[in-house]
Structures are given as C-alpha cells and as structure tokens.
Amino acid sequence: MDILQDLGGGFLLGALAWFVVRCILTGFFTVDQSERAVKVRLGRAVRLAGEPTTREGPVSEGLARTDEERYVYPQLEVIQPGGPYFKWPWEKVIKVSVSTQTLSMAYDPESPDANEGGTVLDAVTKDQLNTGLTGQLRYRISEQNLYAYLFAVKNPIAHAMGYFISILRERIASFEAPPPPAQEGTLEAVEASVVSGVSINDLRKNLRDLNEHMDRECRGSLSRYGLVLDASLITGIDPPGEVESALAAINTAHNHVSSDISLAQAAADQKIVQSRRAVEIETLKAQAEVEPLNAMAEQLTVLKNSGPGALQAYLRNIRLGLFSKASQVVLGVKP
C-alpha cells in the first residue's frame, strides 16, 4: 500500500509539474512592435464581440459595388504589441509582421525565375509594342483584415501581385495620353503631331499619372487579400531593341523641330519687341513736336480772350521782331 501511495503521489506530482510547464510556463508570449497576433481557439479564429464583418467600416471602401458581397470576412480580435499575454494549450497564436516591405513589380512568388528572374515585367502597349517595365511595389499586411490574409487566401502575396500586374497590363494596353489643347502653328501643336500614336513616348512622359492610377486602382487589395499596396513606383519603360532606334530617331526629329520652332519664335518675338520700341520712339517724337504747338495755341487763346485788340497787337509785335532780324524786306504792292 505504501508503494502504491508513493506511486500515486509521484504520478500526481508529475502530472502537476507537466501541467505547470505545459500550461503555465509555456503559455506566456509577447508581441513585438512590428507584429500583430491573433488567437485560434480549437481551430476557430477569435472574432470581435458581435462578430462584425469587413463590410462595416472603411475596409470595403476600395471595392467596387459588384465585389462587396464576394469579399466579406469576419473581423478578428487583434493582439497589439506588448505582453506578456497568456494562452491555453488548446489555443494557437499566429503572429504576422505589419512592417512595410518592398518587392520588384516583376517578382512572381510562385515562380521566382519568371520575368527574367523577377527583374523585368512584359506588357503590350496600345500600338502593339512589347515593352519591359521595371519598378518597385511597397506593401504591408493590414491588421484591419487579418482574416483574409491568414485564412481566406492560400498565398496572399501571389494573389496581390497577380492583381497588381493585371491592372498594370490593362492600363498599359489602353493608355493613350490626351493631346494638349494648342492652337495651330504653335510649339505644342507640333509636339502633339510629332509624337501622335507613339504610346511608349506617352507612357514615359506620363509616368506620374500612371503611378497615381495604379495607387487608386489597387485600393481594393485590402478587402480582397488583407494587404495594403502603399505605393507603386514604375521607374523604367524599355521598348524592344529594334524599336528603340526608331523611337530615338523620332525623338531626335522631334527635338530638331522643337528647336527650330523655338528659334523662329524667339526671332519673331525679338522683331515684335523692336517694332514696339520703334513705334514708341516715333510716338514720343510726334508728341515732342506737337507739344509746343499745343502750348502756343493755348497762349493765343488766352490772348484772344483777354481783349479785342490783344491778338492783333501780339501779331504786330511778332512782325516787328521779324523785321528787326531780317536783312532784306520785300514788300508787295497792291494793284
């Protein structure tokens, strides 16, 4: 009996020790500053009270109305950085990093050797030219929709990259820069006529608009995959080698025409300025000649108004002054 009692006491002590180690000591965990965590209890992720979905709140703002019913996920109880926290043995803690990460836009998570080793992405322009795109994509995991990232999609990064690439290729295939409003004969009109139909040149000149368009269109990735595409930066658009020389020739001709038009406009502007100055000088000369006459007319008017004989006396004095200065005087005799 003593032996059985000792064995029973040892079993209880062992079970108690196992329980302390398994449930107490290993049940504590912490969450780093760049991480978020969720608990899975008996195979089911812990939801928020009331079990709200992603349709309630700003998560679904980037979705089209036709997709709102398709991408509806429960909102989970997210464990914030800190600790220590405690979990029971039947609970599992899943941690994810929410720091911003950068990828090449040509990277394929399921086939790293694709797209020339993840360096250049192929796309076809509206004028049927195969062009290579280079750039970067910044993304981060959103704690607002961790259910989609952890449980709804098998490989969220692959889905998000495919979503981004499909939108980008569609935009490249349909992109055509609108011609700027310009009067006929101006430099802007000539530029529009020179590059008309050359979509690669249009894409290169409108990279900023293209990046902004991608940022707007990719806002739905939060609702779809739990990923936020912070920014896309397309840095290069390279046409095929056989097309590059033709584009270089077109750009050279465009630059030559632009230079000639600029020189012609400068010469015309210079002549216009010179003509305006000549007109101003002649106008000032005419005003200088007219001003004494106007002053004399004002004086004569004052003399005329001062008395009936004032103007005749003034004229007589003027004649006498002229006679005194003249060396010879010719008098006419009335018949």
mmCIF file of C-alpha atoms in Angstrom:
data_model
loop_
_atom_site.group_PDB
_atom_site.id
_atom_site.type_symbol
_atom_site.label_atom_id
_atom_site.label_comp_id
_atom_site.label_asym_id
_atom_site.label_seq_id
_atom_site.Cartn_x
_atom_site.Cartn_y
_atom_site.Cartn_z
ATOM 1 C CA MET A 1 0.000 0.000 0.000
ATOM 2 C CA ASP A 2 2.800 2.367 0.814
ATOM 3 C CA ILE A 3 4.342 1.688 -2.576
ATOM 4 C CA LEU A 4 1.009 2.370 -4.322
ATOM 5 C CA GLN A 5 0.556 5.514 -2.344
ATOM 6 C CA ASP A 6 4.060 6.644 -3.257
ATOM 7 C CA LEU A 7 3.399 5.849 -6.925
ATOM 8 C CA GLY A 8 0.101 7.721 -6.827
ATOM 9 C CA GLY A 9 1.695 10.678 -5.135
ATOM 10 C CA GLY A 10 4.523 10.695 -7.680
ATOM 11 C CA PHE A 11 2.040 10.498 -10.558
ATOM 12 C CA LEU A 12 0.099 13.432 -9.186
ATOM 13 C CA LEU A 13 3.292 15.411 -8.699
ATOM 14 C CA GLY A 14 4.416 14.561 -12.241
ATOM 15 C CA ALA A 15 1.028 15.487 -13.678
ATOM 16 C CA LEU A 16 1.075 18.734 -11.719
ATOM 17 C CA ALA A 17 4.592 19.512 -12.917
ATOM 18 C CA TRP A 18 3.613 18.734 -16.536
ATOM 19 C CA PHE A 19 0.558 20.965 -16.213
ATOM 20 C CA VAL A 20 2.644 23.818 -14.789
ATOM 21 C CA VAL A 21 5.264 23.540 -17.540
ATOM 22 C CA ARG A 22 2.844 22.889 -20.393
ATOM 23 C CA CYS A 23 0.038 25.263 -19.482
ATOM 24 C CA ILE A 24 1.626 27.932 -17.308
ATOM 25 C CA LEU A 25 5.259 28.433 -18.244
ATOM 26 C CA THR A 26 4.844 27.894 -21.987
ATOM 27 C CA GLY A 27 1.507 29.702 -22.108
ATOM 28 C CA PHE A 28 3.008 33.196 -21.934
ATOM 29 C CA PHE A 29 4.000 35.032 -25.097
ATOM 30 C CA THR A 30 4.841 38.544 -26.245
ATOM 31 C CA VAL A 31 4.236 40.504 -29.443
ATOM 32 C CA ASP A 32 6.952 42.706 -30.982
ATOM 33 C CA GLN A 33 6.372 46.292 -32.078
ATOM 34 C CA SER A 34 6.298 45.387 -35.779
ATOM 35 C CA GLU A 35 3.972 42.424 -35.243
ATOM 36 C CA ARG A 36 0.316 41.727 -34.674
ATOM 37 C CA ALA A 37 -1.148 38.448 -33.418
ATOM 38 C CA VAL A 38 -4.451 36.567 -33.416
ATOM 39 C CA LYS A 39 -5.587 33.579 -31.403
ATOM 40 C CA VAL A 40 -7.024 30.411 -32.897
ATOM 41 C CA ARG A 41 -9.156 28.589 -30.348
ATOM 42 C CA LEU A 42 -9.986 24.969 -31.206
ATOM 43 C CA GLY A 43 -9.451 25.718 -34.908
ATOM 44 C CA ARG A 44 -11.515 28.915 -34.975
ATOM 45 C CA ALA A 45 -10.002 32.390 -35.006
ATOM 46 C CA VAL A 46 -11.203 34.587 -32.168
ATOM 47 C CA ARG A 47 -13.577 37.248 -33.511
ATOM 48 C CA LEU A 48 -14.553 40.610 -32.112
ATOM 49 C CA ALA A 49 -17.610 40.857 -29.917
ATOM 50 C CA GLY A 50 -20.749 40.872 -32.028
ATOM 51 C CA GLU A 51 -18.782 39.330 -34.923
ATOM 52 C CA PRO A 52 -18.707 42.359 -37.254
ATOM 53 C CA THR A 53 -17.563 41.887 -40.846
ATOM 54 C CA THR A 54 -15.327 43.877 -43.176
ATOM 55 C CA ARG A 55 -18.395 45.437 -44.792
ATOM 56 C CA GLU A 56 -18.809 47.512 -41.652
ATOM 57 C CA GLY A 57 -16.111 50.155 -41.722
ATOM 58 C CA PRO A 58 -13.535 51.578 -44.098
ATOM 59 C CA VAL A 59 -12.122 48.221 -45.236
ATOM 60 C CA SER A 60 -14.540 47.831 -48.164
ATOM 61 C CA GLU A 61 -14.211 51.399 -49.443
ATOM 62 C CA GLY A 62 -11.810 50.402 -52.220
ATOM 63 C CA LEU A 63 -14.099 47.689 -53.601
ATOM 64 C CA ALA A 64 -16.481 48.028 -56.493
ATOM 65 C CA ARG A 65 -20.147 47.542 -55.676
ATOM 66 C CA THR A 66 -20.215 44.286 -57.617
ATOM 67 C CA ASP A 67 -17.495 42.812 -55.373
ATOM 68 C CA GLU A 68 -18.840 43.873 -51.978
ATOM 69 C CA GLU A 69 -20.802 40.640 -51.474
ATOM 70 C CA ARG A 70 -17.900 38.484 -52.603
ATOM 71 C CA TYR A 71 -15.242 39.752 -50.219
ATOM 72 C CA VAL A 72 -16.900 39.718 -46.790
ATOM 73 C CA TYR A 73 -14.723 38.449 -43.928
ATOM 74 C CA PRO A 74 -15.125 38.491 -40.148
ATOM 75 C CA GLN A 75 -13.081 40.971 -38.138
ATOM 76 C CA LEU A 76 -10.703 39.291 -35.716
ATOM 77 C CA GLU A 77 -9.548 40.238 -32.263
ATOM 78 C CA VAL A 78 -6.040 41.564 -32.895
ATOM 79 C CA ILE A 79 -3.432 41.349 -30.147
ATOM 80 C CA GLN A 80 -1.394 44.544 -30.072
ATOM 81 C CA PRO A 81 2.363 44.778 -29.350
ATOM 82 C CA GLY A 82 3.324 44.169 -25.755
ATOM 83 C CA GLY A 83 2.858 41.402 -23.262
ATOM 84 C CA PRO A 84 3.259 39.068 -21.678
ATOM 85 C CA TYR A 85 -0.013 37.542 -22.834
ATOM 86 C CA PHE A 86 -1.364 34.133 -21.897
ATOM 87 C CA LYS A 87 -2.818 31.338 -23.980
ATOM 88 C CA TRP A 88 -4.212 27.934 -23.090
ATOM 89 C CA PRO A 89 -2.895 24.724 -24.620
ATOM 90 C CA TRP A 90 -5.922 24.475 -26.904
ATOM 91 C CA GLU A 91 -5.196 27.935 -28.250
ATOM 92 C CA LYS A 92 -2.741 28.770 -31.012
ATOM 93 C CA VAL A 93 -1.160 32.174 -31.569
ATOM 94 C CA ILE A 94 -0.366 33.335 -35.116
ATOM 95 C CA LYS A 95 1.926 36.341 -35.478
ATOM 96 C CA VAL A 96 2.397 38.431 -38.631
ATOM 97 C CA SER A 97 4.732 41.302 -39.410
ATOM 98 C CA VAL A 98 2.981 44.565 -40.346
ATOM 99 C CA SER A 99 6.124 46.437 -41.390
ATOM 100 C CA THR A 100 6.281 47.847 -44.919
ATOM 101 C CA GLN A 101 8.074 45.617 -47.408
ATOM 102 C CA THR A 102 9.375 46.285 -50.915
ATOM 103 C CA LEU A 103 9.224 43.977 -53.918
ATOM 104 C CA SER A 104 10.097 44.238 -57.560
ATOM 105 C CA MET A 105 6.900 44.567 -59.543
ATOM 106 C CA ALA A 106 8.135 41.751 -61.782
ATOM 107 C CA TYR A 107 8.532 39.313 -58.866
ATOM 108 C CA ASP A 108 6.490 36.113 -59.067
ATOM 109 C CA PRO A 109 6.234 34.380 -55.643
ATOM 110 C CA GLU A 110 5.255 31.047 -57.196
ATOM 111 C CA SER A 111 7.915 31.120 -59.933
ATOM 112 C CA PRO A 112 10.934 33.237 -58.970
ATOM 113 C CA ASP A 113 12.645 32.570 -62.328
ATOM 114 C CA ALA A 114 9.784 34.147 -64.287
ATOM 115 C CA ASN A 115 10.022 37.661 -65.753
ATOM 116 C CA GLU A 116 13.774 37.393 -66.240
ATOM 117 C CA GLY A 117 14.367 36.445 -62.656
ATOM 118 C CA GLY A 118 11.861 38.942 -61.304
ATOM 119 C CA THR A 119 13.538 41.987 -62.842
ATOM 120 C CA VAL A 120 11.527 42.978 -65.940
ATOM 121 C CA LEU A 121 7.772 42.723 -66.475
ATOM 122 C CA ASP A 122 6.486 42.376 -70.039
ATOM 123 C CA ALA A 123 3.482 44.360 -71.240
ATOM 124 C CA VAL A 124 1.956 45.215 -74.611
ATOM 125 C CA THR A 125 1.145 48.822 -75.464
ATOM 126 C CA LYS A 126 -1.787 50.105 -77.472
ATOM 127 C CA ASP A 127 0.319 50.275 -80.644
ATOM 128 C CA GLN A 128 1.199 46.572 -80.265
ATOM 129 C CA LEU A 129 4.725 47.029 -78.940
ATOM 130 C CA ASN A 130 6.128 44.606 -76.389
ATOM 131 C CA THR A 131 7.769 46.712 -73.693
ATOM 132 C CA GLY A 132 9.605 45.918 -70.480
ATOM 133 C CA LEU A 133 8.613 47.574 -67.192
ATOM 134 C CA THR A 134 10.841 47.961 -64.165
ATOM 135 C CA GLY A 135 9.927 49.332 -60.774
ATOM 136 C CA GLN A 136 9.075 48.584 -57.179
ATOM 137 C CA LEU A 137 5.973 47.877 -55.148
ATOM 138 C CA ARG A 138 5.568 48.672 -51.435
ATOM 139 C CA TYR A 139 3.037 46.746 -49.378
ATOM 140 C CA ARG A 140 2.176 45.868 -45.795
ATOM 141 C CA ILE A 141 -0.162 43.488 -44.013
ATOM 142 C CA SER A 142 -3.176 45.289 -42.572
ATOM 143 C CA GLU A 143 -4.468 44.430 -39.117
ATOM 144 C CA GLN A 144 -7.931 45.553 -40.250
ATOM 145 C CA ASN A 145 -8.392 42.414 -42.347
ATOM 146 C CA LEU A 146 -6.126 39.710 -40.976
ATOM 147 C CA TYR A 147 -8.719 37.035 -41.640
ATOM 148 C CA ALA A 148 -8.335 37.458 -45.414
ATOM 149 C CA TYR A 149 -4.544 37.302 -45.182
ATOM 150 C CA LEU A 150 -4.302 34.343 -42.784
ATOM 151 C CA PHE A 151 -7.255 32.143 -43.645
ATOM 152 C CA ALA A 152 -9.128 33.211 -46.806
ATOM 153 C CA VAL A 153 -6.269 33.181 -49.319
ATOM 154 C CA LYS A 154 -3.635 30.456 -49.576
ATOM 155 C CA ASN A 155 -0.848 32.723 -50.885
ATOM 156 C CA PRO A 156 -1.877 36.377 -50.435
ATOM 157 C CA ILE A 157 1.336 37.800 -51.901
ATOM 158 C CA ALA A 158 0.921 35.835 -55.116
ATOM 159 C CA HIS A 159 -2.725 36.907 -55.429
ATOM 160 C CA ALA A 160 -1.873 40.569 -54.746
ATOM 161 C CA MET A 161 0.965 40.553 -57.277
ATOM 162 C CA GLY A 162 -1.295 38.964 -59.891
ATOM 163 C CA TYR A 163 -3.980 41.537 -59.125
ATOM 164 C CA PHE A 164 -1.481 44.385 -59.471
ATOM 165 C CA ILE A 165 0.072 43.049 -62.689
ATOM 166 C CA SER A 166 -3.303 42.504 -64.349
ATOM 167 C CA ILE A 167 -4.336 46.102 -63.645
ATOM 168 C CA LEU A 168 -0.967 47.408 -64.824
ATOM 169 C CA ARG A 169 -1.032 45.471 -68.086
ATOM 170 C CA GLU A 170 -4.593 46.560 -68.775
ATOM 171 C CA ARG A 171 -3.612 50.187 -68.215
ATOM 172 C CA ILE A 172 -0.538 49.892 -70.440
ATOM 173 C CA ALA A 173 -2.600 48.265 -73.206
ATOM 174 C CA SER A 174 -5.224 51.034 -73.185
ATOM 175 C CA PHE A 175 -3.103 54.051 -72.292
ATOM 176 C CA GLU A 176 -3.172 56.979 -74.676
ATOM 177 C CA ALA A 177 -2.202 60.435 -73.486
ATOM 178 C CA PRO A 178 -4.813 63.049 -74.461
ATOM 179 C CA PRO A 179 -3.401 65.688 -76.813
ATOM 180 C CA PRO A 180 -2.928 69.034 -75.084
ATOM 181 C CA PRO A 181 -5.151 71.867 -76.329
ATOM 182 C CA ALA A 182 -2.995 74.029 -78.563
ATOM 183 C CA GLN A 183 -3.519 76.493 -81.385
ATOM 184 C CA GLU A 184 -2.399 75.519 -84.847
ATOM 185 C CA GLY A 185 1.160 76.513 -85.633
ATOM 186 C CA THR A 186 2.348 76.684 -82.045
ATOM 187 C CA LEU A 187 5.094 74.553 -80.498
ATOM 188 C CA GLU A 188 2.588 72.450 -78.544
ATOM 189 C CA ALA A 189 0.668 71.598 -81.702
ATOM 190 C CA VAL A 190 3.834 70.481 -83.487
ATOM 191 C CA GLU A 191 4.870 68.336 -80.495
ATOM 192 C CA ALA A 192 1.462 66.660 -80.437
ATOM 193 C CA SER A 193 1.663 65.892 -84.151
ATOM 194 C CA VAL A 194 5.201 64.509 -83.927
ATOM 195 C CA VAL A 195 4.556 62.019 -81.074
ATOM 196 C CA SER A 196 0.996 61.121 -82.120
ATOM 197 C CA GLY A 197 0.471 57.349 -81.924
ATOM 198 C CA VAL A 198 3.782 56.621 -80.177
ATOM 199 C CA SER A 199 2.376 55.260 -76.923
ATOM 200 C CA ILE A 200 5.775 54.429 -75.378
ATOM 201 C CA ASN A 201 6.737 58.089 -75.551
ATOM 202 C CA ASP A 202 3.361 58.958 -73.997
ATOM 203 C CA LEU A 203 3.928 56.453 -71.199
ATOM 204 C CA ARG A 204 7.395 57.792 -70.465
ATOM 205 C CA LYS A 205 6.087 61.356 -70.274
ATOM 206 C CA ASN A 206 3.177 60.368 -68.022
ATOM 207 C CA LEU A 207 4.825 58.027 -65.517
ATOM 208 C CA ARG A 208 3.497 60.059 -62.611
ATOM 209 C CA ASP A 209 -0.110 59.782 -63.825
ATOM 210 C CA LEU A 210 0.395 56.056 -64.389
ATOM 211 C CA ASN A 211 1.677 55.532 -60.840
ATOM 212 C CA GLU A 212 -1.215 57.538 -59.376
ATOM 213 C CA HIS A 213 -3.688 55.477 -61.403
ATOM 214 C CA MET A 214 -2.185 52.251 -60.036
ATOM 215 C CA ASP A 215 -2.440 53.552 -56.468
ATOM 216 C CA ARG A 216 -6.135 54.316 -56.943
ATOM 217 C CA GLU A 217 -6.995 51.026 -58.624
ATOM 218 C CA CYS A 218 -5.140 48.881 -56.067
ATOM 219 C CA ARG A 219 -7.011 50.150 -53.020
ATOM 220 C CA GLY A 220 -9.232 47.073 -53.243
ATOM 221 C CA SER A 221 -6.353 44.778 -52.243
ATOM 222 C CA LEU A 222 -7.109 45.475 -48.565
ATOM 223 C CA SER A 223 -10.598 43.997 -48.824
ATOM 224 C CA ARG A 224 -9.530 41.177 -51.116
ATOM 225 C CA TYR A 225 -6.294 39.914 -49.574
ATOM 226 C CA GLY A 226 -5.668 41.859 -46.368
ATOM 227 C CA LEU A 227 -2.715 43.646 -47.964
ATOM 228 C CA VAL A 228 -2.292 47.398 -48.403
ATOM 229 C CA LEU A 229 -0.369 48.402 -51.512
ATOM 230 C CA ASP A 230 1.189 51.599 -50.194
ATOM 231 C CA ALA A 231 2.762 52.789 -53.430
ATOM 232 C CA SER A 232 3.879 51.656 -56.837
ATOM 233 C CA LEU A 233 6.891 53.230 -58.475
ATOM 234 C CA ILE A 234 7.405 52.467 -62.163
ATOM 235 C CA THR A 235 10.932 53.609 -62.917
ATOM 236 C CA GLY A 236 11.583 52.375 -66.439
ATOM 237 C CA ILE A 237 9.752 51.617 -69.694
ATOM 238 C CA ASP A 238 12.052 49.969 -72.228
ATOM 239 C CA PRO A 239 10.867 49.031 -75.730
ATOM 240 C CA PRO A 240 12.436 46.212 -77.786
ATOM 241 C CA GLY A 241 15.861 46.833 -79.262
ATOM 242 C CA GLU A 242 14.614 47.057 -82.849
ATOM 243 C CA VAL A 243 12.092 49.707 -81.802
ATOM 244 C CA GLU A 244 14.432 51.708 -79.592
ATOM 245 C CA SER A 245 16.404 53.027 -82.588
ATOM 246 C CA ALA A 246 13.202 54.116 -84.347
ATOM 247 C CA LEU A 247 11.997 55.878 -81.208
ATOM 248 C CA ALA A 248 15.381 57.547 -80.837
ATOM 249 C CA ALA A 249 15.104 58.815 -84.428
ATOM 250 C CA ILE A 250 11.598 60.109 -83.776
ATOM 251 C CA ASN A 251 12.714 61.843 -80.590
ATOM 252 C CA THR A 252 15.694 63.351 -82.438
ATOM 253 C CA ALA A 253 13.437 64.688 -85.174
ATOM 254 C CA HIS A 254 11.014 65.973 -82.558
ATOM 255 C CA ASN A 255 13.822 67.761 -80.719
ATOM 256 C CA HIS A 256 15.117 69.225 -84.001
ATOM 257 C CA VAL A 257 11.665 70.536 -84.962
ATOM 258 C CA SER A 258 11.129 71.902 -81.476
ATOM 259 C CA SER A 259 14.496 73.654 -81.598
ATOM 260 C CA ASP A 260 13.727 75.248 -84.997
ATOM 261 C CA ILE A 261 10.322 76.410 -83.836
ATOM 262 C CA SER A 262 11.804 77.829 -80.646
ATOM 263 C CA LEU A 263 14.409 79.763 -82.625
ATOM 264 C CA ALA A 264 11.741 81.062 -85.009
ATOM 265 C CA GLN A 265 9.539 82.116 -82.117
ATOM 266 C CA ALA A 266 12.493 83.850 -80.447
ATOM 267 C CA ALA A 267 13.315 85.745 -83.659
ATOM 268 C CA ALA A 268 9.681 86.724 -84.140
ATOM 269 C CA ASP A 269 9.399 87.868 -80.530
ATOM 270 C CA GLN A 270 12.571 89.933 -80.931
ATOM 271 C CA LYS A 271 11.223 91.630 -84.069
ATOM 272 C CA ILE A 272 7.922 92.323 -82.341
ATOM 273 C CA VAL A 273 9.738 93.929 -79.415
ATOM 274 C CA GLN A 274 11.877 96.032 -81.761
ATOM 275 C CA SER A 275 8.786 97.157 -83.684
ATOM 276 C CA ARG A 276 7.026 98.118 -80.466
ATOM 277 C CA ARG A 277 10.021 100.160 -79.355
ATOM 278 C CA ALA A 278 10.246 101.891 -82.764
ATOM 279 C CA VAL A 279 6.563 102.795 -82.555
ATOM 280 C CA GLU A 280 7.081 104.131 -79.021
ATOM 281 C CA ILE A 281 10.049 106.269 -80.168
ATOM 282 C CA GLU A 282 8.153 107.749 -83.147
ATOM 283 C CA THR A 283 5.155 108.399 -80.903
ATOM 284 C CA LEU A 284 7.345 110.265 -78.433
ATOM 285 C CA LYS A 285 8.897 112.323 -81.266
ATOM 286 C CA ALA A 286 5.460 113.282 -82.567
ATOM 287 C CA GLN A 287 4.354 114.219 -79.069
ATOM 288 C CA ALA A 288 7.502 116.381 -78.686
ATOM 289 C CA GLU A 289 6.702 118.227 -81.914
ATOM 290 C CA VAL A 290 3.033 118.679 -81.103
ATOM 291 C CA GLU A 291 3.524 119.852 -77.524
ATOM 292 C CA PRO A 292 4.973 123.355 -78.403
ATOM 293 C CA LEU A 293 2.167 123.889 -80.889
ATOM 294 C CA ASN A 294 -0.420 122.995 -78.260
ATOM 295 C CA ALA A 295 1.235 125.372 -75.794
ATOM 296 C CA MET A 296 1.249 128.167 -78.382
ATOM 297 C CA ALA A 297 -2.412 127.547 -79.191
ATOM 298 C CA GLU A 298 -3.271 127.802 -75.502
ATOM 299 C CA GLN A 299 -1.354 131.095 -75.236
ATOM 300 C CA LEU A 300 -3.064 132.521 -78.311
ATOM 301 C CA THR A 301 -6.431 131.521 -76.914
ATOM 302 C CA VAL A 302 -5.630 133.316 -73.667
ATOM 303 C CA LEU A 303 -4.550 136.446 -75.586
ATOM 304 C CA LYS A 304 -7.664 136.398 -77.706
ATOM 305 C CA ASN A 305 -9.848 136.130 -74.643
ATOM 306 C CA SER A 306 -8.025 138.926 -72.808
ATOM 307 C CA GLY A 307 -9.260 141.708 -75.136
ATOM 308 C CA PRO A 308 -10.399 142.548 -78.688
ATOM 309 C CA GLY A 309 -7.048 144.027 -79.809
ATOM 310 C CA ALA A 310 -4.645 141.852 -77.838
ATOM 311 C CA LEU A 311 -4.183 139.248 -80.554
ATOM 312 C CA GLN A 312 -3.552 141.895 -83.267
ATOM 313 C CA ALA A 313 -1.047 143.662 -81.008
ATOM 314 C CA TYR A 314 0.733 140.388 -80.396
ATOM 315 C CA LEU A 315 0.929 139.691 -84.131
ATOM 316 C CA ARG A 316 2.231 143.236 -84.781
ATOM 317 C CA ASN A 317 4.966 142.800 -82.195
ATOM 318 C CA ILE A 318 5.939 139.490 -83.742
ATOM 319 C CA ARG A 319 6.216 141.112 -87.186
ATOM 320 C CA LEU A 320 8.304 143.953 -85.829
ATOM 321 C CA GLY A 321 10.661 141.455 -84.216
ATOM 322 C CA LEU A 322 10.985 139.611 -87.520
ATOM 323 C CA PHE A 323 11.630 142.881 -89.393
ATOM 324 C CA SER A 324 14.391 143.783 -86.934
ATOM 325 C CA LYS A 325 16.108 140.440 -87.550
ATOM 326 C CA ALA A 326 15.678 140.427 -91.354
ATOM 327 C CA SER A 327 18.438 141.835 -93.585
ATOM 328 C CA GLN A 328 16.070 142.485 -96.511
ATOM 329 C CA VAL A 329 12.332 143.035 -96.677
ATOM 330 C CA VAL A 330 10.274 142.545 -99.805
ATOM 331 C CA LEU A 331 7.013 144.460 -99.825
ATOM 332 C CA GLY A 332 4.241 143.712 -102.200
ATOM 333 C CA VAL A 333 2.278 146.472 -103.890
ATOM 334 C CA LYS A 334 -1.437 146.070 -104.102
ATOM 335 C CA PRO A 335 -2.904 146.872 -107.505
#
